[in-house]
Short mmCIF file of C-alpha atoms in Angstrom, two decimals:
data_model
loop_
_atom_site.label_atom_id
_atom_site.label_comp_id
_atom_site.label_asym_id
_atom_site.label_seq_id
_atom_site.Cartn_x
_atom_site.Cartn_y
_atom_site.Cartn_z
CA MET A 1 0.00 0.00 0.00
CA THR A 2 1.41 3.48 -1.02
CA GLU A 3 1.39 6.52 0.91
CA GLU A 4 -1.17 8.19 -1.19
CA ASN A 5 -3.68 5.64 -0.07
CA LYS A 6 -3.23 5.93 3.63
CA PRO A 7 -5.29 9.08 4.20
CA ALA A 8 -8.11 7.44 2.36
CA ALA A 9 -8.03 4.58 4.88
CA GLU A 10 -8.37 6.85 7.75
CA ASP A 11 -11.40 8.61 6.43
CA GLY A 12 -13.45 5.41 6.37
CA GLY A 13 -13.07 1.63 6.25
CA THR A 14 -15.79 1.15 3.75
CA ALA A 15 -13.89 2.77 0.92
CA VAL A 16 -10.90 0.58 1.59
CA THR A 17 -13.01 -2.57 1.48
CA VAL A 18 -14.59 -1.74 -1.86
CA ALA A 19 -11.45 -0.42 -3.58
CA GLU A 20 -9.24 -3.39 -2.77
CA PRO A 21 -11.08 -6.25 -4.51
CA ALA A 22 -12.19 -4.24 -7.55
CA PRO A 23 -8.77 -4.09 -9.28
CA ALA A 24 -8.27 -7.80 -8.60
CA ALA A 25 -11.59 -8.87 -10.21
CA VAL A 26 -10.99 -7.07 -13.49
CA PRO A 27 -7.77 -8.80 -14.50
CA THR A 28 -9.26 -12.18 -13.59
CA ALA A 29 -12.21 -11.70 -15.92
CA ALA A 30 -9.96 -10.55 -18.72
CA ALA A 31 -7.65 -13.47 -18.24
CA ASP A 32 -10.50 -15.95 -18.34
CA ALA A 33 -12.01 -14.40 -21.42
CA SER A 34 -8.92 -14.48 -23.57
CA PRO A 35 -8.30 -18.28 -23.41
CA SER A 36 -11.94 -19.14 -24.24
CA ALA A 37 -11.95 -16.81 -27.19
CA SER A 38 -8.79 -18.28 -28.64
CA ALA A 39 -10.01 -21.87 -28.18
CA VAL A 40 -13.19 -21.44 -30.33
CA PRO A 41 -12.46 -22.70 -33.91
CA ALA A 42 -15.30 -20.72 -35.55
CA PRO A 43 -14.92 -19.52 -39.14
CA PRO A 44 -13.77 -15.96 -39.81
CA ALA A 45 -17.26 -14.93 -40.87
CA ASP A 46 -18.66 -15.75 -37.41
CA ALA A 47 -15.62 -14.39 -35.46
CA ALA A 48 -17.04 -10.90 -35.20
CA GLU A 49 -20.28 -12.17 -33.70
CA ALA A 50 -18.74 -14.78 -31.35
CA PRO A 51 -16.77 -12.40 -29.06
CA ALA A 52 -19.86 -10.26 -28.48
CA PRO A 53 -21.69 -12.71 -26.20
CA ALA A 54 -18.49 -14.08 -24.57
CA PRO A 55 -17.89 -11.11 -22.17
CA ASP A 56 -21.61 -11.02 -21.33
CA ALA A 57 -21.57 -14.47 -19.76
CA PRO A 58 -19.18 -13.56 -16.84
CA ALA A 59 -20.74 -10.17 -16.49
CA THR A 60 -24.12 -11.72 -16.07
CA ALA A 61 -22.79 -13.95 -13.32
CA ALA A 62 -21.28 -10.93 -11.42
CA LEU A 63 -24.48 -8.87 -11.59
CA PRO A 64 -27.12 -9.15 -8.94
CA PRO A 65 -29.97 -11.72 -9.48
CA ALA A 66 -32.33 -8.97 -10.61
CA GLU A 67 -30.42 -8.55 -13.89
CA ALA A 68 -30.03 -12.29 -14.74
CA PRO A 69 -33.42 -12.92 -16.46
CA VAL A 70 -32.71 -10.39 -19.20
CA PRO A 71 -32.78 -12.57 -22.43
CA ALA A 72 -31.90 -9.87 -24.93
CA PRO A 73 -28.25 -10.96 -25.53
CA ASP A 74 -29.33 -14.63 -25.95
CA ALA A 75 -31.23 -14.11 -29.24
CA PRO A 76 -28.13 -13.34 -31.34
CA ALA A 77 -26.28 -16.27 -29.79
CA THR A 78 -29.06 -18.73 -30.60
CA ALA A 79 -29.22 -17.56 -34.19
CA ALA A 80 -25.50 -18.09 -34.61
CA LEU A 81 -25.58 -21.75 -33.57
CA PRO A 82 -25.41 -24.31 -36.45
CA PRO A 83 -28.49 -26.38 -35.38
CA ALA A 84 -30.70 -23.33 -35.75
CA GLU A 85 -29.99 -23.17 -39.48
CA ALA A 86 -31.25 -26.76 -40.26
CA PRO A 87 -35.00 -26.22 -39.74
CA VAL A 88 -35.03 -23.05 -41.83
CA PRO A 89 -37.68 -23.81 -44.55
CA ALA A 90 -36.64 -21.08 -46.95
CA PRO A 91 -35.35 -23.43 -49.71
CA ASP A 92 -38.55 -25.57 -49.42
CA ALA A 93 -40.87 -22.66 -50.14
CA PRO A 94 -40.46 -22.83 -53.98
CA ALA A 95 -41.07 -26.59 -53.90
CA THR A 96 -44.24 -26.04 -51.89
CA ALA A 97 -45.34 -23.40 -54.33
CA VAL A 98 -44.75 -25.72 -57.28
CA ALA A 99 -46.71 -28.46 -55.56
CA ASP A 100 -49.56 -26.06 -54.92
CA VAL A 101 -49.64 -25.01 -58.56
CA SER A 102 -49.62 -28.57 -59.94
CA ALA A 103 -52.08 -29.92 -57.36
CA PRO A 104 -55.23 -28.90 -59.31
CA ALA A 105 -53.96 -30.81 -62.40
CA VAL A 106 -54.45 -34.19 -60.74
CA PRO A 107 -58.23 -33.94 -60.46
CA ARG A 108 -58.43 -32.57 -64.02
CA ASP A 109 -56.51 -35.56 -65.38
CA ARG A 110 -58.80 -37.88 -63.48
CA ARG A 111 -61.86 -36.18 -64.90
CA VAL A 112 -60.48 -36.56 -68.43
CA LEU A 113 -59.71 -40.21 -67.77
CA ARG A 114 -63.22 -40.82 -66.45
CA ALA A 115 -64.72 -39.09 -69.48
CA VAL A 116 -62.65 -41.22 -71.85
CA LEU A 117 -63.70 -44.37 -70.02
CA ARG A 118 -67.37 -43.36 -70.17
CA TRP A 119 -67.21 -42.67 -73.92
CA THR A 120 -65.33 -45.91 -74.55
CA ALA A 121 -67.94 -47.87 -72.64
CA ALA A 122 -70.72 -46.12 -74.57
CA VAL A 123 -69.08 -46.96 -77.91
CA LEU A 124 -68.66 -50.60 -76.91
CA VAL A 125 -72.30 -50.82 -75.84
CA LEU A 126 -73.48 -49.27 -79.11
CA ALA A 127 -71.23 -51.57 -81.13
CA ALA A 128 -72.50 -54.64 -79.30
CA THR A 129 -76.09 -53.51 -79.73
CA GLY A 130 -75.59 -52.80 -83.42
CA THR A 131 -73.92 -56.16 -83.98
CA GLY A 132 -76.72 -57.98 -82.17
CA THR A 133 -79.35 -56.08 -84.14
CA ALA A 134 -77.62 -56.80 -87.45
CA TYR A 135 -77.29 -60.47 -86.56
CA GLY A 136 -80.95 -60.62 -85.57
CA ILE A 137 -82.02 -59.04 -88.88
CA LEU A 138 -79.80 -61.29 -90.98
CA ALA A 139 -81.02 -64.36 -89.13
CA GLN A 140 -84.62 -63.60 -90.07
CA GLU A 141 -86.40 -63.98 -93.33
CA ARG A 142 -86.73 -60.72 -95.21
CA THR A 143 -90.50 -60.95 -95.08
CA ASP A 144 -90.38 -61.19 -91.26
CA VAL A 145 -88.52 -57.89 -90.78
CA PRO A 146 -90.83 -54.85 -90.44
CA GLY A 147 -90.04 -52.26 -93.09
CA LEU A 148 -87.93 -54.67 -95.16
CA SER A 149 -90.57 -57.16 -96.20
CA THR A 150 -91.34 -57.31 -99.89
CA LEU A 151 -94.50 -58.50 -101.47
CA SER A 152 -94.18 -61.93 -103.04
CA ASP A 153 -93.93 -61.92 -106.83
CA GLY A 154 -95.85 -65.18 -106.94
CA ARG A 155 -92.96 -67.60 -107.37
CA TRP A 156 -93.30 -71.06 -105.93
CA GLU A 157 -91.17 -72.45 -103.15
CA TYR A 158 -89.27 -75.36 -104.66
CA PRO A 159 -87.02 -77.62 -102.61
CA ARG A 160 -83.26 -77.43 -103.06
CA LEU A 161 -82.34 -79.07 -106.36
CA VAL A 162 -79.79 -81.88 -106.37
CA LYS A 163 -78.72 -83.71 -109.51
CA PRO A 164 -78.83 -87.50 -109.22
CA ALA A 165 -75.66 -89.53 -108.96
CA LEU A 166 -74.32 -91.27 -112.05
CA PRO A 167 -73.62 -94.99 -112.23
CA ALA A 168 -70.02 -95.93 -111.57
CA GLY A 169 -67.82 -95.04 -114.54
CA ALA A 170 -70.62 -93.30 -116.47
CA PRO A 171 -69.70 -89.97 -118.12
CA LEU A 172 -71.67 -86.75 -117.93
CA PRO A 173 -74.15 -86.16 -120.76
CA PHE A 174 -72.05 -83.44 -122.43
CA ALA A 175 -68.56 -84.84 -121.79
CA GLU A 176 -66.18 -85.50 -124.69
CA GLU A 177 -66.22 -89.21 -123.98
CA ASN A 178 -70.03 -89.19 -124.39
CA PRO A 179 -70.65 -88.30 -128.06
CA GLY A 180 -74.28 -89.40 -127.91
CA GLU A 181 -74.93 -86.93 -125.04
CA ILE A 182 -76.80 -89.60 -123.11
CA HIS A 183 -78.15 -89.01 -119.62
CA TYR A 184 -77.05 -92.08 -117.70
CA ALA A 185 -78.72 -90.92 -114.49
CA ASP A 186 -82.13 -92.18 -113.47
CA LEU A 187 -84.55 -90.25 -115.66
CA GLY A 188 -87.20 -90.08 -112.94
CA LYS A 189 -84.72 -88.29 -110.65
CA LEU A 190 -84.17 -85.64 -113.32
CA LEU A 191 -87.81 -84.58 -112.98
CA LEU A 192 -88.43 -81.29 -111.19
CA PRO A 193 -89.90 -81.93 -107.71
CA ALA A 194 -93.23 -80.41 -106.74
CA PRO A 195 -93.09 -77.06 -104.87
CA ALA A 196 -94.40 -76.45 -101.39
CA GLY A 197 -98.20 -76.54 -101.32
CA GLY A 198 -98.45 -78.59 -104.50
CA ARG A 199 -100.92 -81.47 -104.40
CA PRO A 200 -99.63 -84.43 -106.46
CA ASP A 201 -101.56 -85.36 -109.58
CA PRO A 202 -102.96 -88.87 -108.91
CA ALA A 203 -102.87 -89.74 -112.62
CA LEU A 204 -99.10 -89.26 -112.67
CA ARG A 205 -98.19 -90.89 -109.39
CA THR A 206 -96.50 -93.98 -110.77
CA GLU A 207 -93.40 -95.95 -109.84
CA GLN A 208 -90.31 -93.88 -110.63
CA GLY A 209 -92.55 -91.57 -112.62
CA ARG A 210 -92.85 -93.87 -115.60
CA VAL A 211 -95.86 -93.26 -117.84
CA SER A 212 -97.02 -94.60 -121.16
CA VAL A 213 -96.72 -92.87 -124.51
CA ASP A 214 -100.50 -92.60 -124.66
CA ARG A 215 -100.54 -90.69 -121.37
CA TYR A 216 -98.05 -88.27 -122.81
CA LEU A 217 -100.04 -87.86 -126.01
CA GLY A 218 -103.13 -87.08 -123.93
CA GLU A 219 -101.63 -83.62 -123.24
CA TYR A 220 -102.25 -82.62 -126.88
CA ALA A 221 -105.36 -81.92 -128.88
CA GLU A 222 -107.06 -84.93 -130.38
CA GLU A 223 -106.08 -84.12 -133.95
CA GLU A 224 -102.39 -83.83 -133.03
CA ARG A 225 -101.89 -87.17 -131.33
CA GLU A 226 -101.66 -89.55 -134.31
CA ALA A 227 -98.80 -87.74 -135.99
CA LEU A 228 -96.87 -87.61 -132.77
CA ARG A 229 -97.48 -91.30 -132.10
CA GLU A 230 -96.05 -92.30 -135.49
CA HIS A 231 -92.90 -90.25 -134.98
CA LEU A 232 -92.31 -91.64 -131.49
CA THR A 233 -92.77 -95.18 -132.77
CA GLU A 234 -90.29 -94.68 -135.61
CA ALA A 235 -87.79 -93.01 -133.28
CA ARG A 236 -88.21 -95.83 -130.76
CA VAL A 237 -88.47 -93.57 -127.74
CA ARG A 238 -86.85 -95.38 -124.87
CA GLN A 239 -88.62 -93.99 -121.80
CA VAL A 240 -91.24 -91.44 -120.73
CA VAL A 241 -91.52 -90.13 -117.17
CA ALA A 242 -93.80 -87.46 -115.75
CA ARG A 243 -94.76 -85.58 -112.58
CA GLY A 244 -97.72 -83.29 -111.93
CA TRP A 245 -99.26 -81.24 -109.13
CA THR A 246 -102.00 -78.70 -108.46
CA MET A 247 -101.36 -75.50 -106.53
CA PRO A 248 -103.81 -73.90 -104.07
CA ASP A 249 -104.77 -71.24 -106.66
CA GLY A 250 -105.92 -73.96 -109.06
CA THR A 251 -102.89 -73.92 -111.36
CA ARG A 252 -102.11 -77.39 -112.73
CA ALA A 253 -98.50 -78.21 -113.64
CA ARG A 254 -97.21 -81.22 -115.61
CA VAL A 255 -93.65 -82.05 -116.58
CA PHE A 256 -92.75 -84.85 -119.06
CA LEU A 257 -89.31 -86.17 -119.99
CA LEU A 258 -88.78 -88.29 -123.11
CA ARG A 259 -85.51 -90.18 -123.54
CA PHE A 260 -84.29 -91.23 -126.99
CA HIS A 261 -81.34 -93.36 -128.01
CA THR A 262 -79.09 -90.44 -129.00
CA SER A 263 -79.12 -86.69 -129.03
CA ALA A 264 -79.50 -86.74 -132.82
CA VAL A 265 -82.78 -88.67 -132.64
CA ALA A 266 -84.09 -86.43 -129.88
CA GLY A 267 -83.10 -83.34 -131.85
CA HIS A 268 -84.96 -84.52 -134.91
CA TYR A 269 -88.19 -85.04 -132.96
CA PHE A 270 -87.75 -81.66 -131.30
CA ARG A 271 -87.16 -79.70 -134.51
CA THR A 272 -89.96 -81.46 -136.34
CA HIS A 273 -92.75 -80.83 -133.83
CA MET A 274 -91.70 -78.42 -131.09
CA SER A 275 -89.60 -75.68 -132.63
CA GLY A 276 -90.68 -73.29 -135.31
CA GLY A 277 -91.60 -69.69 -135.91
CA PRO A 278 -93.37 -67.20 -133.63
CA ASP A 279 -96.57 -69.26 -133.77
CA MET A 280 -96.75 -72.89 -132.74
CA ALA A 281 -99.15 -75.04 -134.76
CA LEU A 282 -98.94 -78.02 -132.41
CA ARG A 283 -101.64 -77.33 -129.86
CA PRO A 284 -101.57 -78.68 -126.32
CA GLU A 285 -104.90 -79.68 -124.79
CA GLY A 286 -106.92 -76.60 -123.80
CA VAL A 287 -105.41 -74.16 -126.35
CA GLU A 288 -108.23 -72.63 -128.42
CA GLU A 289 -106.30 -71.67 -131.56
CA LEU A 290 -102.54 -71.40 -131.28
CA SER A 291 -99.65 -70.43 -129.05
CA SER A 292 -97.08 -67.68 -129.61
CA VAL A 293 -93.53 -67.24 -128.41
CA ASP A 294 -93.47 -65.81 -124.90
CA ASP A 295 -91.60 -62.54 -125.33
CA ALA A 296 -91.59 -61.96 -121.57
CA TYR A 297 -89.25 -64.90 -120.97
CA ASP A 298 -85.71 -63.74 -120.19
CA PRO A 299 -83.39 -65.07 -122.92
CA ARG A 300 -80.46 -64.93 -120.47
CA ALA A 301 -82.05 -67.75 -118.43
CA LYS A 302 -80.44 -70.55 -120.37
CA MET A 303 -78.07 -73.45 -119.85
CA LEU A 304 -75.16 -74.51 -122.02
CA SER A 305 -75.75 -77.40 -124.42
CA THR A 306 -79.52 -77.04 -124.10
CA GLU A 307 -82.22 -75.43 -126.22
CA ARG A 308 -85.72 -74.34 -125.28
CA TYR A 309 -88.82 -72.69 -126.71
CA VAL A 310 -91.31 -70.98 -124.43
CA TYR A 311 -94.89 -70.32 -125.57
CA ASP A 312 -98.00 -68.55 -124.33
CA GLU A 313 -101.51 -69.08 -125.59
CA ALA A 314 -102.52 -66.30 -127.91
CA ALA A 315 -105.86 -64.50 -127.72
CA PRO A 316 -108.67 -65.20 -128.08
CA ARG A 317 -108.48 -67.75 -125.30
CA GLY A 318 -110.99 -70.18 -123.96
CA PRO A 319 -111.97 -70.69 -120.31
CA VAL A 320 -108.59 -72.30 -119.59
CA HIS A 321 -105.30 -70.46 -120.13
CA VAL A 322 -102.31 -72.61 -121.16
CA ARG A 323 -98.60 -71.84 -121.07
CA HIS A 324 -96.05 -74.44 -122.21
CA ALA A 325 -92.39 -74.90 -123.09
CA TYR A 326 -90.07 -77.43 -124.73
CA ILE A 327 -86.48 -78.16 -123.73
CA THR A 328 -83.95 -80.38 -125.47
CA ALA A 329 -80.80 -81.54 -123.66
CA GLY A 330 -78.80 -84.31 -125.28
CA ASP A 331 -80.89 -87.46 -125.62
CA THR A 332 -83.83 -86.01 -123.63
CA VAL A 333 -86.77 -83.78 -124.56
CA ALA A 334 -88.81 -82.05 -121.83
CA PHE A 335 -92.38 -80.79 -122.07
CA VAL A 336 -93.55 -78.33 -119.35
CA VAL A 337 -97.20 -77.24 -119.34
CA LEU A 338 -99.21 -75.11 -116.88
CA SER A 339 -102.95 -74.51 -117.18
CA ARG A 340 -105.53 -72.68 -115.12
CA LYS A 341 -109.02 -71.27 -115.43
CA GLY A 342 -108.72 -67.56 -116.02
CA GLU A 343 -104.98 -66.94 -116.35
CA VAL A 344 -101.78 -68.82 -115.55
CA PRO A 345 -99.36 -66.67 -113.49
CA ARG A 346 -96.29 -65.85 -115.53
CA VAL A 347 -93.61 -65.87 -112.81
CA PRO A 348 -94.07 -69.44 -111.53
CA PHE A 349 -94.29 -70.68 -115.11
CA HIS A 350 -90.94 -69.14 -116.05
CA GLN A 351 -89.50 -70.36 -112.74
CA THR A 352 -90.54 -73.93 -113.47
CA VAL A 353 -88.98 -73.85 -116.95
CA VAL A 354 -85.69 -72.48 -115.67
CA LEU A 355 -85.35 -75.04 -112.89
CA GLN A 356 -86.14 -78.01 -115.13
CA ASN A 357 -83.60 -76.72 -117.65
CA GLN A 358 -80.97 -76.58 -114.89
CA LEU A 359 -81.58 -80.21 -113.94
CA LEU A 360 -81.03 -81.32 -117.53
CA GLY A 361 -78.11 -79.01 -118.34
#
């Protein structure tokens, strides 16, 4: 203790007590602060902020308890710590914004998908319905479909035609190895079958359709029969078969087939009596005067290697109308005749001629 301090001690003990420890406390705080500051390995950017709270910690301890709860210096220190920087959501904000912008697109895509699925289902249903309807229409007869039915043109409903089988080794009638153009098939099976609704003619219901020459000649007028008989006798006709029926409208149909030995003999009989000019002198039974060529018959309805003449009774007619036709095919001559009181329908007559021609061709 210096001399300058002595008088101060005499004036009062209190001043001495306060002045003595004060200088000693200051260097101790400074000494403690310097090692802690040098030991912190913080980066240079944080060095300026780190020393600021360091002196406050001892000072806070030396102050009375009333000043300890002050938290103002702690806020900068907490912000400077590394863990405080991790939860900062600043970089996530753009991502959140992008998610918010794209979020409405998900429901829109779903709505589009649902709309596409609905339209696809509708198209499939319509396609299935249309297919079923088309199948149902095609499966029905045309006359059973409302709006598509057509009035019948009067044709008859014939069964499906099938040509008879030939004997083993027999050639077809118009083959090169068959110069006589002979039909080797059963002649009765070459007859046109009766259509649906046709009532068989009892006079022609014989075994295998065979009939006599006289029965055939009975289809012609009385004055025509003798000349025809002589020619058939000279030509030695081999076989005559026939089939007849009556339709519900009263139309009577008869079909005769005459087989000769060769096509040349059959052709001679045909050209002598059945073919000719526009008017046919040979009169079938029931024709009043004569028959004329039927101009309404379609000339395209023909078969190769066959020949036919189609006639219609010319006016004036009697009570019975007669239509008839002749067909020659190789060794066979066909005679088709339809008759009816009033008028014979044209369509079924032409139909019958065409079908019989197909069986012989």
